[in-house]
Amino acid sequence: MRVLLAATLLLAVEAFAPRHAFRQQTRCLAKKEDEGEVVVQIQALAKGTVVEFVHNKHTMLGVVEDHMVKAKGGLRYEIKTADEKVHAGVAPKDINFSAAGAKKQLAAKADVLDTAAPLLVDAELLELAYEVAAEDDQVLRVKDVAALLDAGSDPVDLYRTFRVLSNELGKVFFAKAKGEAAAFKVRAKKTVEAAKQSLCGNAGDDYADFCLV
């Protein structure tokens, strides 16, 4: 008797698009046990996907060149950065953001990554978006926050919104939702007040108008 065990690991980082927007490559590993066969399916980001990832504690942007599946089912990527360096062995947990089919926009996204946090969004506008989102208290995708900010919906705009949510100002109002990639929840008001005081105490000059309120 053949025993088929399908364990699907969702290792793609869902940044902003619905699931069907990601082109995924699937590789199957099989090993025989007695008279049966165990098959493990791994879903991986497609070649050409732009990703933000962490390498040696540095946040970087690059393009997926290839992936490999380790003997025990672990997935690792090869990612090429704009300087043509290939970073091998990147684990899915080190990928923060992905955008399928956005290879031509790598330079524009790099400009976003290099932009100082205070210049990415107006702090008062972000606070207003928080107040609207807090009324429903739902898990928010990047595209949802982008809509609240009227920040645009193309891949570069969505990446900018992701960076807003990930930086020091965004963390005042929003926290990553547990168990979901690139999803956020609004913080409690008391937490926001404490986080705002901390931000203004450490970087008040960068958010002068915001910190005066």
CSV table of N, CA, C and O in Angstrom, one decimal, residues 13-84:
chain,number,residue,atom,x,y,z
A,13,VAL,N,7.0,34.8,1.2
A,13,VAL,CA,6.6,35.9,2.1
A,13,VAL,C,5.5,36.7,1.4
A,13,VAL,O,5.8,37.3,0.3
A,14,GLU,N,4.3,36.7,1.9
A,14,GLU,CA,3.2,37.4,1.3
A,14,GLU,C,3.3,38.9,1.7
A,14,GLU,O,2.9,39.3,2.7
A,15,ALA,N,3.7,39.7,0.8
A,15,ALA,CA,4.0,41.1,1.1
A,15,ALA,C,2.7,41.9,1.0
A,15,ALA,O,2.4,42.7,1.9
A,16,PHE,N,2.1,41.8,-0.2
A,16,PHE,CA,0.9,42.7,-0.3
A,16,PHE,C,-0.1,42.2,-1.3
A,16,PHE,O,-1.2,42.7,-1.3
A,17,ALA,N,0.2,41.2,-2.1
A,17,ALA,CA,-0.7,40.8,-3.1
A,17,ALA,C,-1.5,39.6,-2.6
A,17,ALA,O,-1.1,38.9,-1.7
A,18,PRO,N,-2.7,39.3,-3.2
A,18,PRO,CA,-3.4,38.1,-2.9
A,18,PRO,C,-2.6,36.9,-3.3
A,18,PRO,O,-1.6,37.0,-4.1
A,19,ARG,N,-2.9,35.7,-2.8
A,19,ARG,CA,-2.1,34.5,-3.0
A,19,ARG,C,-1.9,34.2,-4.4
A,19,ARG,O,-0.9,33.7,-4.9
A,20,HIS,N,-2.9,34.4,-5.3
A,20,HIS,CA,-2.8,34.0,-6.7
A,20,HIS,C,-1.9,34.9,-7.4
A,20,HIS,O,-1.5,34.5,-8.6
A,21,ALA,N,-1.4,36.0,-6.9
A,21,ALA,CA,-0.5,36.9,-7.6
A,21,ALA,C,0.9,36.3,-7.6
A,21,ALA,O,1.8,36.8,-8.3
A,22,PHE,N,1.2,35.4,-6.7
A,22,PHE,CA,2.6,34.8,-6.7
A,22,PHE,C,2.7,33.6,-7.6
A,22,PHE,O,2.0,32.7,-7.5
A,23,ARG,N,3.7,33.7,-8.5
A,23,ARG,CA,4.1,32.5,-9.2
A,23,ARG,C,5.0,31.7,-8.4
A,23,ARG,O,6.0,32.2,-7.8
A,24,GLN,N,4.7,30.4,-8.2
A,24,GLN,CA,5.4,29.6,-7.3
A,24,GLN,C,6.0,28.4,-8.0
A,24,GLN,O,5.3,27.8,-8.9
A,25,GLN,N,7.2,28.0,-7.7
A,25,GLN,CA,7.8,26.8,-8.2
A,25,GLN,C,7.7,25.8,-7.1
A,25,GLN,O,7.8,26.0,-6.0
A,26,THR,N,7.4,24.5,-7.5
A,26,THR,CA,7.2,23.4,-6.6
A,26,THR,C,8.2,22.3,-6.9
A,26,THR,O,8.4,21.9,-8.0
A,27,ARG,N,8.9,21.9,-5.9
A,27,ARG,CA,9.9,20.8,-6.0
A,27,ARG,C,9.4,19.7,-5.0
A,27,ARG,O,9.1,20.0,-3.9
A,28,CYS,N,9.4,18.5,-5.4
A,28,CYS,CA,9.0,17.4,-4.6
A,28,CYS,C,10.2,16.5,-4.2
A,28,CYS,O,11.0,16.2,-5.1
A,29,LEU,N,10.3,16.1,-3.0
A,29,LEU,CA,11.2,15.2,-2.5
A,29,LEU,C,10.5,13.9,-2.1
A,29,LEU,O,9.5,14.0,-1.4
A,30,ALA,N,11.0,12.8,-2.4
A,30,ALA,CA,10.4,11.5,-2.1
A,30,ALA,C,11.4,10.6,-1.5
A,30,ALA,O,12.5,10.5,-2.0
A,31,LYS,N,11.0,9.9,-0.5
A,31,LYS,CA,11.9,8.8,0.1
A,31,LYS,C,11.0,7.7,0.5
A,31,LYS,O,9.9,7.8,0.9
A,32,LYS,N,11.5,6.5,0.2
A,32,LYS,CA,10.7,5.3,0.4
A,32,LYS,C,10.9,4.8,1.9
A,32,LYS,O,12.0,4.8,2.4
A,33,GLU,N,9.8,4.5,2.5
A,33,GLU,CA,9.8,3.9,3.8
A,33,GLU,C,9.0,2.6,3.8
A,33,GLU,O,7.8,2.6,3.6
A,34,ASP,N,9.7,1.5,3.9
A,34,ASP,CA,9.0,0.2,3.8
A,34,ASP,C,8.4,0.0,2.4
A,34,ASP,O,9.1,0.2,1.4
A,35,GLU,N,7.1,-0.1,2.4
A,35,GLU,CA,6.5,-0.3,1.1
A,35,GLU,C,5.8,1.0,0.6
A,35,GLU,O,5.1,1.0,-0.4
A,36,GLY,N,5.9,2.0,1.4
A,36,GLY,CA,5.2,3.3,1.1
A,36,GLY,C,6.1,4.3,0.6
A,36,GLY,O,7.3,4.1,0.5
A,37,GLU,N,5.6,5.5,0.3
A,37,GLU,CA,6.3,6.6,-0.2
A,37,GLU,C,5.8,7.9,0.5
A,37,GLU,O,4.6,8.1,0.6
A,38,VAL,N,6.8,8.7,1.0
A,38,VAL,CA,6.4,9.9,1.6
A,38,VAL,C,6.8,11.1,0.6
A,38,VAL,O,8.0,11.1,0.2
A,39,VAL,N,5.9,11.9,0.3
A,39,VAL,CA,6.2,13.0,-0.6
A,39,VAL,C,6.0,14.3,0.1
A,39,VAL,O,4.9,14.6,0.7
A,40,VAL,N,7.0,15.2,0.1
A,40,VAL,CA,6.9,16.5,0.7
A,40,VAL,C,6.9,17.6,-0.4
A,40,VAL,O,7.7,17.6,-1.3
A,41,GLN,N,5.9,18.4,-0.4
A,41,GLN,CA,5.8,19.5,-1.4
A,41,GLN,C,6.3,20.8,-0.7
A,41,GLN,O,5.9,21.2,0.3
A,42,ILE,N,7.2,21.5,-1.4
A,42,ILE,CA,7.7,22.8,-1.0
A,42,ILE,C,7.3,23.8,-2.0
A,42,ILE,O,7.6,23.7,-3.1
A,43,GLN,N,6.7,24.9,-1.5
A,43,GLN,CA,6.3,26.0,-2.4
A,43,GLN,C,7.4,27.1,-2.2
A,43,GLN,O,7.6,27.6,-1.1
A,44,ALA,N,8.0,27.5,-3.3
A,44,ALA,CA,9.1,28.5,-3.2
A,44,ALA,C,8.8,29.7,-4.1
A,44,ALA,O,8.0,29.6,-5.0
A,45,LEU,N,9.4,30.9,-3.7
A,45,LEU,CA,9.2,32.1,-4.5
A,45,LEU,C,9.9,31.8,-5.9
A,45,LEU,O,10.9,31.2,-6.0
A,46,ALA,N,9.3,32.3,-6.9
A,46,ALA,CA,9.8,32.1,-8.3
A,46,ALA,C,11.0,32.9,-8.6
A,46,ALA,O,11.2,34.0,-8.0
A,47,LYS,N,11.8,32.4,-9.5
A,47,LYS,CA,13.0,33.1,-10.0
A,47,LYS,C,12.5,34.5,-10.5
A,47,LYS,O,11.5,34.6,-11.2
A,48,GLY,N,13.3,35.5,-10.2
A,48,GLY,CA,12.9,36.9,-10.6
A,48,GLY,C,12.1,37.7,-9.6
A,48,GLY,O,11.9,38.9,-9.8
A,49,THR,N,11.7,37.1,-8.5
A,49,THR,CA,11.0,37.8,-7.5
A,49,THR,C,11.9,38.7,-6.7
A,49,THR,O,13.0,38.3,-6.3
A,50,VAL,N,11.5,40.0,-6.6
A,50,VAL,CA,12.2,40.9,-5.8
A,50,VAL,C,11.9,40.7,-4.3
A,50,VAL,O,10.7,40.6,-3.9
A,51,VAL,N,13.0,40.6,-3.5
A,51,VAL,CA,12.7,40.4,-2.1
A,51,VAL,C,13.6,41.4,-1.2
A,51,VAL,O,14.6,41.8,-1.6
A,52,GLU,N,13.0,41.7,-0.1
A,52,GLU,CA,13.8,42.4,1.0
A,52,GLU,C,14.2,41.3,1.9
A,52,GLU,O,13.4,40.6,2.4
A,53,PHE,N,15.5,41.2,2.3
A,53,PHE,CA,16.0,40.2,3.2
A,53,PHE,C,17.1,40.7,4.1
A,53,PHE,O,17.6,41.8,3.9
A,54,VAL,N,17.3,40.0,5.1
A,54,VAL,CA,18.3,40.3,6.1
A,54,VAL,C,19.6,39.4,5.9
A,54,VAL,O,19.4,38.2,5.9
A,55,HIS,N,20.7,40.1,5.8
A,55,HIS,CA,22.0,39.3,5.6
A,55,HIS,C,23.0,40.0,6.5
A,55,HIS,O,23.3,41.1,6.4
A,56,ASN,N,23.5,39.2,7.4
A,56,ASN,CA,24.5,39.7,8.4
A,56,ASN,C,24.0,40.9,9.1
A,56,ASN,O,24.7,41.9,9.2
A,57,LYS,N,22.8,40.9,9.5
A,57,LYS,CA,22.1,42.0,10.2
A,57,LYS,C,21.9,43.2,9.4
A,57,LYS,O,21.5,44.3,9.9
A,58,HIS,N,22.1,43.1,8.1
A,58,HIS,CA,21.8,44.3,7.2
A,58,HIS,C,20.6,44.0,6.3
A,58,HIS,O,20.4,42.9,5.8
A,59,THR,N,19.7,45.0,6.2
A,59,THR,CA,18.5,44.8,5.3
A,59,THR,C,18.9,45.2,3.9
A,59,THR,O,19.5,46.2,3.6
A,60,MET,N,18.6,44.2,3.0
A,60,MET,CA,19.1,44.4,1.6
A,60,MET,C,17.9,44.0,0.7
A,60,MET,O,16.9,43.4,1.1
A,61,LEU,N,18.1,44.5,-0.6
A,61,LEU,CA,17.1,44.1,-1.7
A,61,LEU,C,17.8,43.3,-2.7
A,61,LEU,O,19.0,43.5,-3.0
A,62,GLY,N,17.1,42.3,-3.3
A,62,GLY,CA,17.7,41.5,-4.3
A,62,GLY,C,16.7,40.8,-5.1
A,62,GLY,O,15.5,40.9,-4.9
A,63,VAL,N,17.2,39.9,-6.0
A,63,VAL,CA,16.3,39.2,-6.9
A,63,VAL,C,16.6,37.7,-6.7
A,63,VAL,O,17.7,37.3,-6.7
A,64,VAL,N,15.5,36.9,-6.6
A,64,VAL,CA,15.7,35.5,-6.4
A,64,VAL,C,16.2,34.9,-7.7
A,64,VAL,O,15.7,35.0,-8.8
A,65,GLU,N,17.4,34.2,-7.6
A,65,GLU,CA,18.0,33.5,-8.7
A,65,GLU,C,17.7,32.0,-8.7
A,65,GLU,O,17.6,31.4,-9.8
A,66,ASP,N,17.6,31.4,-7.6
A,66,ASP,CA,17.4,30.0,-7.5
A,66,ASP,C,17.0,29.6,-6.1
A,66,ASP,O,17.1,30.4,-5.2
A,67,HIS,N,16.6,28.4,-5.9
A,67,HIS,CA,16.3,27.8,-4.6
A,67,HIS,C,16.7,26.4,-4.6
A,67,HIS,O,16.8,25.7,-5.6
A,68,MET,N,17.0,25.9,-3.4
A,68,MET,CA,17.3,24.5,-3.2
A,68,MET,C,16.6,24.0,-2.0
A,68,MET,O,16.2,24.8,-1.0
A,69,VAL,N,16.3,22.7,-2.0
A,69,VAL,CA,15.6,22.1,-0.8
A,69,VAL,C,16.6,21.1,-0.2
A,69,VAL,O,17.1,20.2,-0.8
A,70,LYS,N,16.8,21.3,1.1
A,70,LYS,CA,17.7,20.5,1.9
A,70,LYS,C,17.1,19.1,2.2
A,70,LYS,O,15.9,18.9,2.0
A,71,ALA,N,17.9,18.2,2.6
A,71,ALA,CA,17.5,16.9,2.8
A,71,ALA,C,16.3,16.7,3.7
A,71,ALA,O,15.4,15.9,3.5
A,72,LYS,N,16.2,17.5,4.7
A,72,LYS,CA,15.1,17.4,5.7
A,72,LYS,C,14.0,18.4,5.3
A,72,LYS,O,13.1,18.6,6.2
A,73,GLY,N,14.0,18.9,4.1
A,73,GLY,CA,12.9,19.7,3.7
A,73,GLY,C,13.1,21.2,3.9
A,73,GLY,O,12.2,22.0,3.5
A,74,GLY,N,14.2,21.7,4.4
A,74,GLY,CA,14.4,23.1,4.5
A,74,GLY,C,14.7,23.8,3.2
A,74,GLY,O,15.3,23.2,2.3
A,75,LEU,N,14.2,25.0,3.0
A,75,LEU,CA,14.3,25.7,1.8
A,75,LEU,C,15.3,26.8,1.9
A,75,LEU,O,15.3,27.5,3.0
A,76,ARG,N,16.2,27.0,0.9
A,76,ARG,CA,17.2,28.0,0.9
A,76,ARG,C,17.2,28.7,-0.5
A,76,ARG,O,17.0,28.0,-1.5
A,77,TYR,N,17.4,30.0,-0.5
A,77,TYR,CA,17.4,30.8,-1.7
A,77,TYR,C,18.8,31.3,-2.1
A,77,TYR,O,19.6,31.5,-1.2
A,78,GLU,N,19.0,31.5,-3.3
A,78,GLU,CA,20.2,32.3,-3.8
A,78,GLU,C,19.6,33.6,-4.3
A,78,GLU,O,18.7,33.6,-5.2
A,79,ILE,N,20.1,34.7,-3.8
A,79,ILE,CA,19.6,36.0,-4.1
A,79,ILE,C,20.7,36.9,-4.6
A,79,ILE,O,21.7,37.1,-3.9
A,80,LYS,N,20.4,37.5,-5.8
A,80,LYS,CA,21.4,38.4,-6.3
A,80,LYS,C,21.1,39.9,-6.0
A,80,LYS,O,19.9,40.3,-6.3
A,81,THR,N,22.0,40.6,-5.5
A,81,THR,CA,21.8,42.1,-5.2
A,81,THR,C,22.2,42.9,-6.4
A,81,THR,O,22.8,42.4,-7.3
A,82,ALA,N,22.0,44.2,-6.3
A,82,ALA,CA,22.3,45.1,-7.4
A,82,ALA,C,23.8,45.2,-7.8
A,82,ALA,O,24.1,45.5,-8.9
A,83,ASP,N,24.6,44.9,-6.8
A,83,ASP,CA,26.1,44.9,-7.1
A,83,ASP,C,26.5,43.6,-7.7
A,83,ASP,O,27.7,43.3,-7.8
A,84,GLU,N,25.6,42.7,-8.1
A,84,GLU,CA,25.9,41.4,-8.8
A,84,GLU,C,26.4,40.4,-7.9
A,84,GLU,O,26.8,39.3,-8.3
